[in-house]
Structure formats: C-alpha cells, structure tokens
PDB file of C-alpha atoms in Angstrom:
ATOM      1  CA  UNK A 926     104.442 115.259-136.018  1.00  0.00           C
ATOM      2  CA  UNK A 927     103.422 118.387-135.447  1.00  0.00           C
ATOM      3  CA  UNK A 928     102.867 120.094-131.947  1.00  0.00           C
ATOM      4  CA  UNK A 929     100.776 123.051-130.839  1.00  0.00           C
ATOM      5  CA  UNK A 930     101.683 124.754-127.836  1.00  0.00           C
ATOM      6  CA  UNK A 931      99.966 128.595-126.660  1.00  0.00           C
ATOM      7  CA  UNK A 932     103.561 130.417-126.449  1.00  0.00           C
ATOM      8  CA  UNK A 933     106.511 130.419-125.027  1.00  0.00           C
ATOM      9  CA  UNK A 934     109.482 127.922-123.816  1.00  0.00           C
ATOM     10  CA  UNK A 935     108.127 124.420-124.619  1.00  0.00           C
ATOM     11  CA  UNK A 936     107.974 122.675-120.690  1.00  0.00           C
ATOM     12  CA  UNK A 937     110.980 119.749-119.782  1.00  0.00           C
ATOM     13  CA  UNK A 938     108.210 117.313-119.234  1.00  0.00           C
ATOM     14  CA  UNK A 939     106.731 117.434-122.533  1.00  0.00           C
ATOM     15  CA  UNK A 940     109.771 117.107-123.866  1.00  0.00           C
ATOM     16  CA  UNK A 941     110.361 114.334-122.295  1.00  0.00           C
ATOM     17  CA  UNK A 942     107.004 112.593-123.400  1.00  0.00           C
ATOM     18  CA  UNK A 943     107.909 113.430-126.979  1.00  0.00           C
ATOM     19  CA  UNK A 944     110.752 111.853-126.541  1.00  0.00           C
ATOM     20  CA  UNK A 945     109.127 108.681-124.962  1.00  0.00           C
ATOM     21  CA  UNK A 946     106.894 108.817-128.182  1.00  0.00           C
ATOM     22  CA  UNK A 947     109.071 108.521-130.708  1.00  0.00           C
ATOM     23  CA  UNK A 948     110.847 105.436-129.000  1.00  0.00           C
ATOM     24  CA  UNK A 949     107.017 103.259-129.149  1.00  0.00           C
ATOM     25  CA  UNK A 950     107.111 100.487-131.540  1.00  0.00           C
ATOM     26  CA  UNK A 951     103.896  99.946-133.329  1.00  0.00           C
ATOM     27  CA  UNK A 952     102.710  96.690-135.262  1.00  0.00           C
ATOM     28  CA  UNK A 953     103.703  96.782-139.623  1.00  0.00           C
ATOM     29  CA  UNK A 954      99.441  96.242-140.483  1.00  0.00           C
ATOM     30  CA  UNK A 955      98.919  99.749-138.869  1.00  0.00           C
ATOM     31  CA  UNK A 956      99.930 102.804-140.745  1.00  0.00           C
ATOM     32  CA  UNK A 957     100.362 106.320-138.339  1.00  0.00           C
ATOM     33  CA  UNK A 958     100.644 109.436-139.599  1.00  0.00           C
ATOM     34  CA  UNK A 959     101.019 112.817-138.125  1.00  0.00           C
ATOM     35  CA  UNK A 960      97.847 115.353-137.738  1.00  0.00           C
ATOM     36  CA  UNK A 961      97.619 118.614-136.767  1.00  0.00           C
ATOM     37  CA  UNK A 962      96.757 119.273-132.882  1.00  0.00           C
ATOM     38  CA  UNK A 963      93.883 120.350-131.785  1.00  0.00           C
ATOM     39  CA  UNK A 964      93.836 124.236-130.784  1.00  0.00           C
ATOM     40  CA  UNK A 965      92.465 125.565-127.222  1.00  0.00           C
ATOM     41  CA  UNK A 966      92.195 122.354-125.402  1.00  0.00           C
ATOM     42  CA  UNK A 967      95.817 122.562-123.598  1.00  0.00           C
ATOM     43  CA  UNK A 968      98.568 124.590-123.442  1.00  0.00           C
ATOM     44  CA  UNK A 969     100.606 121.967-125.207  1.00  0.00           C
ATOM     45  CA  UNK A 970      99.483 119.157-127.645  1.00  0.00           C
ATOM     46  CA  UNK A 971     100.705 116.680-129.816  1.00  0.00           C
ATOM     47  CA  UNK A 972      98.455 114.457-132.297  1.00  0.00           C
ATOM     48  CA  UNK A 973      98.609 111.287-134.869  1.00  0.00           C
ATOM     49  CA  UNK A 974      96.237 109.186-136.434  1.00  0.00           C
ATOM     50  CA  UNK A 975      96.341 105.260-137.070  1.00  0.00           C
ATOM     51  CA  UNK A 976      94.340 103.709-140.010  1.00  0.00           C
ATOM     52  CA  UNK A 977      94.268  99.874-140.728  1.00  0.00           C
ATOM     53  CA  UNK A 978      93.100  98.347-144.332  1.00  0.00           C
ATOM     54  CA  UNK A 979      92.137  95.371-145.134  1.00  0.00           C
ATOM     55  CA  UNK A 980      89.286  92.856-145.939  1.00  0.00           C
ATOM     56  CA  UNK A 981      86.257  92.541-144.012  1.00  0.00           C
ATOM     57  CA  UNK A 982      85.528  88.797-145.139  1.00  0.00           C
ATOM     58  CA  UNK A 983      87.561  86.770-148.076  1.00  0.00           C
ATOM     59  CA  UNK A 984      87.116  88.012-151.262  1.00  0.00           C
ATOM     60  CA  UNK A 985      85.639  91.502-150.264  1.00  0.00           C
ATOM     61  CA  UNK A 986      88.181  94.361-151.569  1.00  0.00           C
ATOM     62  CA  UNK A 987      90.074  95.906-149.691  1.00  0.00           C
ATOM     63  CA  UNK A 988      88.761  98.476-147.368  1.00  0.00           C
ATOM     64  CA  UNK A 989      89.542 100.923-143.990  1.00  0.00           C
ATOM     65  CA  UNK A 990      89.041  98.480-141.293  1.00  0.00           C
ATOM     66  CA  UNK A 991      89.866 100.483-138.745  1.00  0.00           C
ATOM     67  CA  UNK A 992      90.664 104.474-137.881  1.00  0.00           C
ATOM     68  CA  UNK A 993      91.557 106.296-134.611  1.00  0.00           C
ATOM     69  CA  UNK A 994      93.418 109.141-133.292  1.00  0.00           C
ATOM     70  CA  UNK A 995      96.053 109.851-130.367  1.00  0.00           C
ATOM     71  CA  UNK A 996      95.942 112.828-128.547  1.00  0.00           C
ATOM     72  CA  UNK A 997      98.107 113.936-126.109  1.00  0.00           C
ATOM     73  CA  UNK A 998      97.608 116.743-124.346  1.00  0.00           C
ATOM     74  CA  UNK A 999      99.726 118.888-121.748  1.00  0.00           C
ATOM     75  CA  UNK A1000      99.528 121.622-118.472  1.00  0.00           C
ATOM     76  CA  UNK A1001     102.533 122.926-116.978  1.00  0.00           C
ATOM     77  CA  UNK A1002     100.007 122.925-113.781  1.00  0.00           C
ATOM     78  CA  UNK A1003      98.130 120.076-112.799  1.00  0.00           C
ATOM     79  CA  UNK A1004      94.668 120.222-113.994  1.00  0.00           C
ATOM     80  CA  UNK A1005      91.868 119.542-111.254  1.00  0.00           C
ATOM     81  CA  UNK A1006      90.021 117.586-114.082  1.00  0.00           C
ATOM     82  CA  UNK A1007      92.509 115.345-115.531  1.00  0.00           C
ATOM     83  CA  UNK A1008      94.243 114.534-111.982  1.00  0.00           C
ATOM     84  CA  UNK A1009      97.370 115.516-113.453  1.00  0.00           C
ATOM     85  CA  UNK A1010      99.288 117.616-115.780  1.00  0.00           C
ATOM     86  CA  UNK A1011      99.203 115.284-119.282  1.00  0.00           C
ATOM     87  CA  UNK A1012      95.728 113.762-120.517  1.00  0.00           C
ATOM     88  CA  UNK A1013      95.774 111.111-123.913  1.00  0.00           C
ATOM     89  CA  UNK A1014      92.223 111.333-125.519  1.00  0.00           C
ATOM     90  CA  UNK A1015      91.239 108.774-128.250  1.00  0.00           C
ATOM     91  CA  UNK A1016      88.729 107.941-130.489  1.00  0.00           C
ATOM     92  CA  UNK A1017      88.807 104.926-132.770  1.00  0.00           C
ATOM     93  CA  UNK A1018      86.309 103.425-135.419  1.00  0.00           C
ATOM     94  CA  UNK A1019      85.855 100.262-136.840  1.00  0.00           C
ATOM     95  CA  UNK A1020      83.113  98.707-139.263  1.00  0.00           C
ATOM     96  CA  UNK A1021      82.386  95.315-137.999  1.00  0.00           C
ATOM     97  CA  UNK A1022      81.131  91.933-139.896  1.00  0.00           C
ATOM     98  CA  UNK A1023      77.234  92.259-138.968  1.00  0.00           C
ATOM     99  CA  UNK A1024      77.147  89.014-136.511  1.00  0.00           C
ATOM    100  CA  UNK A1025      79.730  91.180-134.304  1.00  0.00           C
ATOM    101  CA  UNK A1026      78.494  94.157-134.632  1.00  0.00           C
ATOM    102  CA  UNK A1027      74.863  92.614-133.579  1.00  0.00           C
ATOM    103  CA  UNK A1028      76.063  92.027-130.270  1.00  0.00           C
ATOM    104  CA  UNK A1029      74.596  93.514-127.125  1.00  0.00           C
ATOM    105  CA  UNK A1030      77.624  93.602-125.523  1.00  0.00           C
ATOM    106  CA  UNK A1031      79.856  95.003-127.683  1.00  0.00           C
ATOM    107  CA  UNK A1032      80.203  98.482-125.954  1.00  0.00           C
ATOM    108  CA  UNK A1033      81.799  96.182-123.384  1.00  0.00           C
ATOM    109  CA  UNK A1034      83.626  94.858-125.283  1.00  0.00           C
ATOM    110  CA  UNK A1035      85.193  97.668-126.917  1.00  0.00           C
ATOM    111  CA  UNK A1036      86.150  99.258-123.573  1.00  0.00           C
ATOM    112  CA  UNK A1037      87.603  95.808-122.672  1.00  0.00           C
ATOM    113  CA  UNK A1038      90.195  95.889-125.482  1.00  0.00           C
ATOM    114  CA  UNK A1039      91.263  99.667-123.740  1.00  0.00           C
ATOM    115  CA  UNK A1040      91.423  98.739-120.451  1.00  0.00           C
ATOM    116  CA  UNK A1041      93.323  95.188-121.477  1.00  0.00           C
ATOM    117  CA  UNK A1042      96.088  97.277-123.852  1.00  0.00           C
ATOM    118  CA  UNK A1043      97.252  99.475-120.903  1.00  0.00           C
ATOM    119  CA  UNK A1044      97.220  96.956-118.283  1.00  0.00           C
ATOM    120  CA  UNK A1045      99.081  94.602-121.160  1.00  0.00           C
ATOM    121  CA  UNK A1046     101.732  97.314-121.919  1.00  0.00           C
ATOM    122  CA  UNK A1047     102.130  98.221-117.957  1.00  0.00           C
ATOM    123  CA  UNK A1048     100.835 101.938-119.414  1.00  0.00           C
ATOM    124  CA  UNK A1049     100.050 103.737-115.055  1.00  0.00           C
ATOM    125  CA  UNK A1050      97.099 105.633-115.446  1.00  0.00           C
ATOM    126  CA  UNK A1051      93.898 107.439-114.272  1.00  0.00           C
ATOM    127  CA  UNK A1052      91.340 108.826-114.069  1.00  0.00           C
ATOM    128  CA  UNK A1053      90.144 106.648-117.320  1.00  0.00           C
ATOM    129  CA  UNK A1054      86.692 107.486-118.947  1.00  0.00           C
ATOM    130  CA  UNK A1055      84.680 106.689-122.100  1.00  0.00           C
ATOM    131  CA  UNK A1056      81.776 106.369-124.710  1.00  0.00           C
ATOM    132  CA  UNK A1057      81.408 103.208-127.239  1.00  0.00           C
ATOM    133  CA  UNK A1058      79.303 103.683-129.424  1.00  0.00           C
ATOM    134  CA  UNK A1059      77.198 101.428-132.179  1.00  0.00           C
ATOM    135  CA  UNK A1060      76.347 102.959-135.478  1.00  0.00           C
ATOM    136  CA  UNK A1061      73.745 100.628-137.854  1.00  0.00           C
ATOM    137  CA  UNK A1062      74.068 102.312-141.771  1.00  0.00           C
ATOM    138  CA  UNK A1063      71.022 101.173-143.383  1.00  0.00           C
ATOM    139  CA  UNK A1064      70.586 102.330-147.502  1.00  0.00           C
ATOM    140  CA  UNK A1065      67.772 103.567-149.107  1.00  0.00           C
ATOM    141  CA  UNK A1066      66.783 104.496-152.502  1.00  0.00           C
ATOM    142  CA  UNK A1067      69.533 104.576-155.314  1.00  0.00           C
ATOM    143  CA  UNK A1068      71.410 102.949-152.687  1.00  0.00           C
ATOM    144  CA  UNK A1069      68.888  99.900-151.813  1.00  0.00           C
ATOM    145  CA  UNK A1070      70.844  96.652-152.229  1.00  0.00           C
ATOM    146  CA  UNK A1071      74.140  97.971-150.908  1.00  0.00           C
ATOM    147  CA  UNK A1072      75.496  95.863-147.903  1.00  0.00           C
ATOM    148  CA  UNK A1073      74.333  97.550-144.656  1.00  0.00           C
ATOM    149  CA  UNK A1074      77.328  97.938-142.393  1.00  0.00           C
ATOM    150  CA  UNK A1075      77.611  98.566-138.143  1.00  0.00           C
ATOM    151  CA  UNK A1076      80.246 100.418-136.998  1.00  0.00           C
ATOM    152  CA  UNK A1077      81.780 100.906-133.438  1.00  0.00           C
ATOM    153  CA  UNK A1078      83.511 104.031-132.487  1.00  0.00           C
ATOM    154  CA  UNK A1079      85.145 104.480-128.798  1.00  0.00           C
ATOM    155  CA  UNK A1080      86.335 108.058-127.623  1.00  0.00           C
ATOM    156  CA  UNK A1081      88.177 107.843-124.483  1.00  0.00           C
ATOM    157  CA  UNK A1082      90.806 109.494-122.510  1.00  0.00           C
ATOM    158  CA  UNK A1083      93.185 108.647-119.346  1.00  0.00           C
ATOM    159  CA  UNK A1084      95.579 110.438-117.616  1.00  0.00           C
ATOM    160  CA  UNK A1085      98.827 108.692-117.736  1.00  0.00           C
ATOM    161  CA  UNK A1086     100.577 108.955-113.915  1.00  0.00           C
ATOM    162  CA  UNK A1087     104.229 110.243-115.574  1.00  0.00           C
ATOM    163  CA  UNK A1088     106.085 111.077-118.860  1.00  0.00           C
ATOM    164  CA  UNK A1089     107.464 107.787-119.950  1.00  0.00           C
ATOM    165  CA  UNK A1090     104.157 107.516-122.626  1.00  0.00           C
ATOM    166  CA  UNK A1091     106.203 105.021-124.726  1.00  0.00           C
ATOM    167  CA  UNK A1092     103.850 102.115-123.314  1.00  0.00           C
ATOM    168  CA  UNK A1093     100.826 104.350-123.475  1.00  0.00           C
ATOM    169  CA  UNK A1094     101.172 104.920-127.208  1.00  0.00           C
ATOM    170  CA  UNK A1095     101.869 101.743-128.065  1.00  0.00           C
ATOM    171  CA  UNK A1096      99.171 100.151-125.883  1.00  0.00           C
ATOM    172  CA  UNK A1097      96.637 102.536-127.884  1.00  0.00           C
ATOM    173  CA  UNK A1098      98.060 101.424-131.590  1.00  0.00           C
ATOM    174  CA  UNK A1099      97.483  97.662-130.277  1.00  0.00           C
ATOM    175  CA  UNK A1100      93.367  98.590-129.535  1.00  0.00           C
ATOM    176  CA  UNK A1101      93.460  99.994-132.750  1.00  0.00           C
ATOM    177  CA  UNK A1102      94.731  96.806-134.092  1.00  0.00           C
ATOM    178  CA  UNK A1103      91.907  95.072-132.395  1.00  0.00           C
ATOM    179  CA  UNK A1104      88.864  97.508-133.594  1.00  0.00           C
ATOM    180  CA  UNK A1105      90.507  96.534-137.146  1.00  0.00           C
ATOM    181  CA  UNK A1106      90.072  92.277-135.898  1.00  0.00           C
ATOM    182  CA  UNK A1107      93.731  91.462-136.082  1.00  0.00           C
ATOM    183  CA  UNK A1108      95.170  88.772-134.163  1.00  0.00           C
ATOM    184  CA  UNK A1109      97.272  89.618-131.331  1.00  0.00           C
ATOM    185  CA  UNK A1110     101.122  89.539-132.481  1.00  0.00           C
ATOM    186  CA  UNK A1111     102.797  85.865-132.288  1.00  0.00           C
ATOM    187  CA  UNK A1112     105.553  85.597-129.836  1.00  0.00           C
ATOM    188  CA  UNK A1113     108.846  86.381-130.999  1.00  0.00           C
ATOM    189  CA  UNK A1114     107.640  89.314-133.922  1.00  0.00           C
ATOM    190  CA  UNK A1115     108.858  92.645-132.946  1.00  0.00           C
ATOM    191  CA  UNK A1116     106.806  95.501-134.338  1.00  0.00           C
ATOM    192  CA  UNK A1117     108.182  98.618-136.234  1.00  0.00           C
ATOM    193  CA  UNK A1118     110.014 101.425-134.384  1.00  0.00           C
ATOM    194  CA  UNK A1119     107.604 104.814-134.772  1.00  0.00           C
ATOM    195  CA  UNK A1120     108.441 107.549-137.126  1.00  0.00           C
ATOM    196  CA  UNK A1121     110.423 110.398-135.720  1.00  0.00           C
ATOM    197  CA  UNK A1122     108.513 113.059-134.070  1.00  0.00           C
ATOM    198  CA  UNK A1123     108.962 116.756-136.000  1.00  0.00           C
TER     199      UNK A1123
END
C-alpha cells in the first residue's frame, strides 16, 4: 500500500497506525487492494479499496456487488475540523435487488450498518458524518429492455480517538460486506489476516 506524505520524517503516530493496519483481519468474500492516496488533503495518507463479486439473485452471472474505499488520513497537529490529528473517510457502493433498493428508508439504513460496524468492532471515534445516497439507472433506447438497477453509495468519515486503527479498518471491510448483502460471519470462522502494508 502505498502512502503519500508532503515531506519530510514520516510522524511516530502514523507509524504506528500503519502498523495497526496491517494486523486487521478482513473476511475471504472481500478482495482489498492497495490505491494510490489522495494528494493535498493531509500531510500524510494512506489508501485501499475493497470490491465484493458475486450474484445479485440465483442464476444471474456474476457481478461487482459491492465497492468502497478506505482512507486514512493524518496531521502531525490536531486539526480544528476533524477533532483530532487522524480522519478515515469512506465511500462505498452497492447495486441493490430493486425491492431493497425501493425502500424509503434505506439511507438509514445504510448509515446503520456504519454506525453498528464500529460500535461492533469497539472502533472509539468522533466526530462521525455522512451522505447515503440512492441512484435509480433507468435505460433508454438501444438499451430499452436492460434490467434497471438502484444503487446506494455512502461517503463518510470519523475521526478515530487514537492509533490502534486495527478495529477501525476492519469494522469498515465488514460494512462493505454488508452493502455487498453478505451474511454476518458464523461464530467460530476467523477471517483472513490483511496484506502487508508497502
């Protein structure tokens, strides 16, 4: 995984929160791979991105289910805005059967599954804002006929109250899981260690 920092000695603490990064655990059905950072929103920032594929309903091939990316973002000083000196920011998408994605209350919903994952994972935080958002895709023309699709996409951010992000991480790569409509884990499966930060 690639980081971006904006020059000189990289700081102790986000050191330390690479480190808790690459000891999160994160379930076999989704795949994460690393992305480049984003440039000239921190001083320091690391990125990945999660994708799940599968099938929407039996029989339909096999499709993305569900796609998001982690964020996380670093200030040797505390920043006024995030409360802190690290900030995760997410956004996840998800194309939904059409009887879910139909429902009024799935912006609810969505933020539900966020707030549920951190408190889940014991993942301290703050300062937690976001935007769920329903997309209808309807086809015209040459298209006409082609199975009209909603899709849900969540961008939200925290700020996490230390370094230890192991929980934070994995807590995030479970809502992913959730956009995608997998089942929670059963007790007693232990999910795959994360790939080694670069």
């Amino acid at each position: 995984m690639s980081t971006q920092r904006a020059g000189g000695e990289t700081p102790e603490a986000f050191r330390t929160a690479l480190a808790a990064l690459e000891r999160s655990s994160v379930r076999p059905e989704v795949s994460l791979h690393s992305i480049d950072a984003p440039y000239g929103l921190a001083s320091h920032a690391v990125a990945v991105a999660a994708e799940v594929c599968g099938a929407i309903e039996p029989g339909a091939p096999t499709s993305e289910l569900a796609t998001g990316r982690f964020i996380l973002l670093h200030e040797p000083e505390p920043n006024p805005v995030w409360g802190g000196t690290f900030r995760i920011v997410t956004y996840i998408r998800a194309t939904l059967e059409p009887e879910m994605g139909n429902d009024q209350l799935l912006g609810s919903v969505a933020w539900t599954w966020l707030v549920d994952a951190l408190r889940e994972h014991r993942a301290p935080y703050t300062e937690a804002g976001g935007t769920a958002t329903r997309v209808l895709s309807e086809n015209f023309g040459t298209l006409t006929g082609s199975a009209e699709h909603i899709d849900i996409e969540l961008r939200a951010s925290w700020t996490p109250l230390n370094a230890e992000l192991t929980s934070h991480l994995e807590a995030w790569v479970d809502m992913v899981a959730s956009f995608a409509g997998l089942p929670p884990l059963p007790e007693g499966v232990t999910p795959l260690p994360f790939l080694r930060l670069t």
